[in-house]
Short mmCIF file of C-alpha atoms in Angstrom, two decimals:
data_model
loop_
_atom_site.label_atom_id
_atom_site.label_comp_id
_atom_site.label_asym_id
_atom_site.label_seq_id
_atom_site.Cartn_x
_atom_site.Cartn_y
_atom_site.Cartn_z
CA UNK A 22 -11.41 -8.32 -16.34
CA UNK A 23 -12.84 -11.69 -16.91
CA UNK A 24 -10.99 -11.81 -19.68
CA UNK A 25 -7.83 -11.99 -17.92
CA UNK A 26 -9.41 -15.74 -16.11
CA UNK A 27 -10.29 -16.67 -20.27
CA UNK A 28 -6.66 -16.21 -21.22
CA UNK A 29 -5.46 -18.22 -18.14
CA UNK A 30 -8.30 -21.18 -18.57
CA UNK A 31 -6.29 -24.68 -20.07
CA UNK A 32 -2.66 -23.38 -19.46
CA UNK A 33 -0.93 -25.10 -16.72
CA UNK A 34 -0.73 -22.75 -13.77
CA UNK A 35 1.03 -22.48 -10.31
CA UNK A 36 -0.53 -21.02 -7.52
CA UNK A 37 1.43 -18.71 -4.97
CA UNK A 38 0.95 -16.72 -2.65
CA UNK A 39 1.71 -12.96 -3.45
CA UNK A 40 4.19 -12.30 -0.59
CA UNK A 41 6.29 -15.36 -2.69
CA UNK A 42 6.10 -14.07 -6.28
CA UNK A 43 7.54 -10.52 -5.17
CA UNK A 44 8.01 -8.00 -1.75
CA UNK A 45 5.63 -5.81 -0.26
CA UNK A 46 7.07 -2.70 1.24
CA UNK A 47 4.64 0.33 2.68
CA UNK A 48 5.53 3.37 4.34
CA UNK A 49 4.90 3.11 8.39
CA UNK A 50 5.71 4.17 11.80
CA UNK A 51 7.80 6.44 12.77
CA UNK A 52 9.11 6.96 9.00
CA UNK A 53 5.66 8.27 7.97
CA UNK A 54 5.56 12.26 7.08
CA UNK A 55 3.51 15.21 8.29
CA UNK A 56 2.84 18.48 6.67
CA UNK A 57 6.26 19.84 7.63
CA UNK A 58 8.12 17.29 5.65
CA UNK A 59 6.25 18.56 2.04
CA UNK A 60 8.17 20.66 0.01
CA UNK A 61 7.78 22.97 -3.20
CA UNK A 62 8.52 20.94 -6.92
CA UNK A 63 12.04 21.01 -7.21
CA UNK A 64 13.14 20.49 -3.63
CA UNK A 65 12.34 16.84 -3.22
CA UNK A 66 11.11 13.85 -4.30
CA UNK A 67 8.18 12.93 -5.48
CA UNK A 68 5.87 10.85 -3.12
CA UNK A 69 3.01 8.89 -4.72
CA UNK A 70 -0.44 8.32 -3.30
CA UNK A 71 -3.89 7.03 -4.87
CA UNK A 72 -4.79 10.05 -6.32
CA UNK A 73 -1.96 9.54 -8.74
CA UNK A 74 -3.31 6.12 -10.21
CA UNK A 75 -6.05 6.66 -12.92
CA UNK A 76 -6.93 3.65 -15.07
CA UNK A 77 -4.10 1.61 -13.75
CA UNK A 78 -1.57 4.11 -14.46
CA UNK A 79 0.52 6.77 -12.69
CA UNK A 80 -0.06 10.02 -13.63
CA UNK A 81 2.78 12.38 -12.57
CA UNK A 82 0.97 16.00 -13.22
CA UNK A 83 -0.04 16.52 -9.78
CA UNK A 84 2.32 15.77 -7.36
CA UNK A 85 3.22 16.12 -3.88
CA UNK A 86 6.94 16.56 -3.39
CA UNK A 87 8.53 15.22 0.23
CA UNK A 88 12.24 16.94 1.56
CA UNK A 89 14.96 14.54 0.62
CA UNK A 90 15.85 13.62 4.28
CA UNK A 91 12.21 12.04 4.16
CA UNK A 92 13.17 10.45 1.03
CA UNK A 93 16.48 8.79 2.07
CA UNK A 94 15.02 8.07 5.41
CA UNK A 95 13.18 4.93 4.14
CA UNK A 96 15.61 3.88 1.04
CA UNK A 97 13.62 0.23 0.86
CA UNK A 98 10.38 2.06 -0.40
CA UNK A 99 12.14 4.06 -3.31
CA UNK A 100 10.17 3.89 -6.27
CA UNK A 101 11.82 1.76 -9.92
CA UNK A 102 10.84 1.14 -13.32
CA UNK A 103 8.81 -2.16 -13.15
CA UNK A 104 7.55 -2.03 -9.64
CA UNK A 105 3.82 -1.96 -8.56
CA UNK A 106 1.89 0.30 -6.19
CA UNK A 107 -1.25 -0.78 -4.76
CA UNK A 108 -3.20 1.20 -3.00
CA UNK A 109 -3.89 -0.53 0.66
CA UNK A 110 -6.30 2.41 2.00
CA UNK A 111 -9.44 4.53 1.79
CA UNK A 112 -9.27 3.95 -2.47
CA UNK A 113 -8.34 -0.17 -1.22
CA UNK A 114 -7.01 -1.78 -4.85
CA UNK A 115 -6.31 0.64 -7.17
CA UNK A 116 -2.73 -0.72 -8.61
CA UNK A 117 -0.26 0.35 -11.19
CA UNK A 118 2.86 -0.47 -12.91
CA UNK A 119 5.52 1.85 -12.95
CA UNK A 120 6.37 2.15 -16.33
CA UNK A 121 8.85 5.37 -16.31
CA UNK A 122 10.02 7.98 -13.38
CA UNK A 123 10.53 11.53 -14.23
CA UNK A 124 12.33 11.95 -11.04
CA UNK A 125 13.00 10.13 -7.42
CA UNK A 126 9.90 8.82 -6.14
CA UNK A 127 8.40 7.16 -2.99
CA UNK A 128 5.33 6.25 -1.67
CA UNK A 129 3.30 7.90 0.64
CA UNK A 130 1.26 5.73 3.64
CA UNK A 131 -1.30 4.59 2.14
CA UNK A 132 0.36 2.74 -0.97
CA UNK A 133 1.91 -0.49 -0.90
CA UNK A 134 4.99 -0.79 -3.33
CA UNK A 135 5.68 -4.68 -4.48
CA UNK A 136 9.52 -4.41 -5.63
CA UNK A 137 11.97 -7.23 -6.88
CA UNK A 138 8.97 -9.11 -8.72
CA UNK A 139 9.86 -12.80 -9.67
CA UNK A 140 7.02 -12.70 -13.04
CA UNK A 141 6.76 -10.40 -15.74
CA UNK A 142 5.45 -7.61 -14.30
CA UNK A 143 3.15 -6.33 -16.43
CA UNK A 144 1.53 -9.76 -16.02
CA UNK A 145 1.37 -8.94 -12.45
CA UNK A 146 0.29 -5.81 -12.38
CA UNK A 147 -2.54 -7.00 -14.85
CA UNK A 148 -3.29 -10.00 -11.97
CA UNK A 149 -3.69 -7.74 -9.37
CA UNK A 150 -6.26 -5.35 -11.17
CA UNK A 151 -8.15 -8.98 -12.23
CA UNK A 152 -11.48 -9.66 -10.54
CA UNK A 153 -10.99 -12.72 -8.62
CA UNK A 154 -7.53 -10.62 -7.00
CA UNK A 155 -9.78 -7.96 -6.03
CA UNK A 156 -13.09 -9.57 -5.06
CA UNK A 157 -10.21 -11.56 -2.54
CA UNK A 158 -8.82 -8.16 -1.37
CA UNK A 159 -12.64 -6.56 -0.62
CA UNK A 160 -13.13 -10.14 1.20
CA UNK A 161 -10.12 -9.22 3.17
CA UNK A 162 -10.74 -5.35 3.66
CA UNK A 163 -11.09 -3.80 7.33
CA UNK A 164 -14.49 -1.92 7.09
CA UNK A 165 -13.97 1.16 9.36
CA UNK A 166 -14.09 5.05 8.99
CA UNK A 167 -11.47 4.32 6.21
CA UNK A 168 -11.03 0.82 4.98
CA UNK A 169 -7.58 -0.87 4.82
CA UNK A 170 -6.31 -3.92 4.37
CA UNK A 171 -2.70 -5.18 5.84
CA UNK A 172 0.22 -5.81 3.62
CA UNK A 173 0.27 -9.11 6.08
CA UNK A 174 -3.04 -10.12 4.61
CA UNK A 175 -2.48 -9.12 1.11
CA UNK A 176 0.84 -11.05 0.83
CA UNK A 177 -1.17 -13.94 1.50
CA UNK A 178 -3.41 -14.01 -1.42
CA UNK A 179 -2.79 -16.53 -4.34
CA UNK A 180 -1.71 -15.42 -7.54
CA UNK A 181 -1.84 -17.72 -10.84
CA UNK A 182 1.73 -18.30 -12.45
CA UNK A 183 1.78 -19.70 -15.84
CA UNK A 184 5.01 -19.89 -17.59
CA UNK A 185 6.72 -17.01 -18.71
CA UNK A 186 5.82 -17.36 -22.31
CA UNK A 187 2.14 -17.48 -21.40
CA UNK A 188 3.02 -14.42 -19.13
CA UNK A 189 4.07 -12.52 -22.04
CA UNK A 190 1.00 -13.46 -24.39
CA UNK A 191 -1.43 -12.42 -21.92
CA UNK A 192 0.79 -9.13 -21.60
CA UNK A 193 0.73 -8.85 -25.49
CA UNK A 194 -3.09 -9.33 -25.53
CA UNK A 195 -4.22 -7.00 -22.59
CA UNK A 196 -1.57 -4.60 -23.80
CA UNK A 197 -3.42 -4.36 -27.21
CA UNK A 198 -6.95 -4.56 -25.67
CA UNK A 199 -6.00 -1.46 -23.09
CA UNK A 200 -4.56 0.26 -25.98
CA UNK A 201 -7.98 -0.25 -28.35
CA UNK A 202 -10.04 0.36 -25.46
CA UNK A 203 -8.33 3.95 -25.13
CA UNK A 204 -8.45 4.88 -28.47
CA UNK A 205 -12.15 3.96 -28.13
CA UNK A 206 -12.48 6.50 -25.44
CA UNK A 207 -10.69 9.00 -27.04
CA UNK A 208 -13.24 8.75 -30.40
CA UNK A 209 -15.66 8.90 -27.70
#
């Protein structure tokens, strides 16, 4: 997405870090979930995980479903309309914009979900699939049986903030690019 750094190149631009511009929430400790806390379609809500982002979108097909005592257990990682999951293990990047909700949704432990965004965020969400955002988060990734990288770490990273005007262009452009692009692969 070099593109992306093209659109950005002679507009004035703020730098902050990524914790600033909006707030990282993830699933952990003693709120996680085991096996006992799935349930059938129907019974609960719907928990996300990396499997459920293909080409920077959520797919909702193929679900896992988590009891609803899970779900109101952790009530600051419910899932809305213009938040962002990220994946932050084993699939380390992966990141979509939540663009509609068939039902109640959370994330499961591996996702990060970046909530009460200060941008647009589409532009965002467009940032964080960028290259220089993502060659920052491999420099940052824990290399072990599964890699990871903290939410402490990826709050940290810089993110470019023109004004909102620019913001929206950039939106308008990649929007129309991503949509081209599919139709491409479609024809294909």
């Amino acid at each position: 997405m070099k593109f992306l750094e093209r659109l950005l190149a002679g507009a004035p631009v703020e730098w902050k870090p990524l914790g600033e511009v909006c707030d990282l929430r993830g699933r952990i400790g003693f709120r996680g979930y085991t096996r006992n806390d799935f349930v059938e379609k129907g019974a609960g809500a719907i928990t996300l995980s990396p499997s459920n982002i293909i080409r920077q979108q959520i797919l909702f097909e193929e679900c896992s479903y988590i009891s609803w005592f899970k779900y109101e257990e952790s009530p600051e990682i419910k899932v809305d309309v213009n938040d962002i999951v990220f994946t932050k293990t084993a699939s380390v990047g992966k990141t979509a914009l939540i663009k509609y909700l068939p039902q109640e949704t959370t994330i499961n432990p591996q996702l990060v979900l970046l909530k009460r965004i200060t941008c647009l965020p589409a532009y965002l969400a467009y940032i964080l699939q960028g290259d220089k955002f993502q060659l920052a988060v491999r420099q940052l990734t824990g290399l072990g049986s599964v890699p990871n990288i903290a939410q402490s770490a990826l709050a940290k990273i810089l993110i470019p903030l023109p004004s909102l005007s620019v913001q929206e262009e950039i939106v308008r452009i990649l929007d129309k690019f991503t949509e081209l692009e599919a139709e491409l692969e479609a024809e294909l």
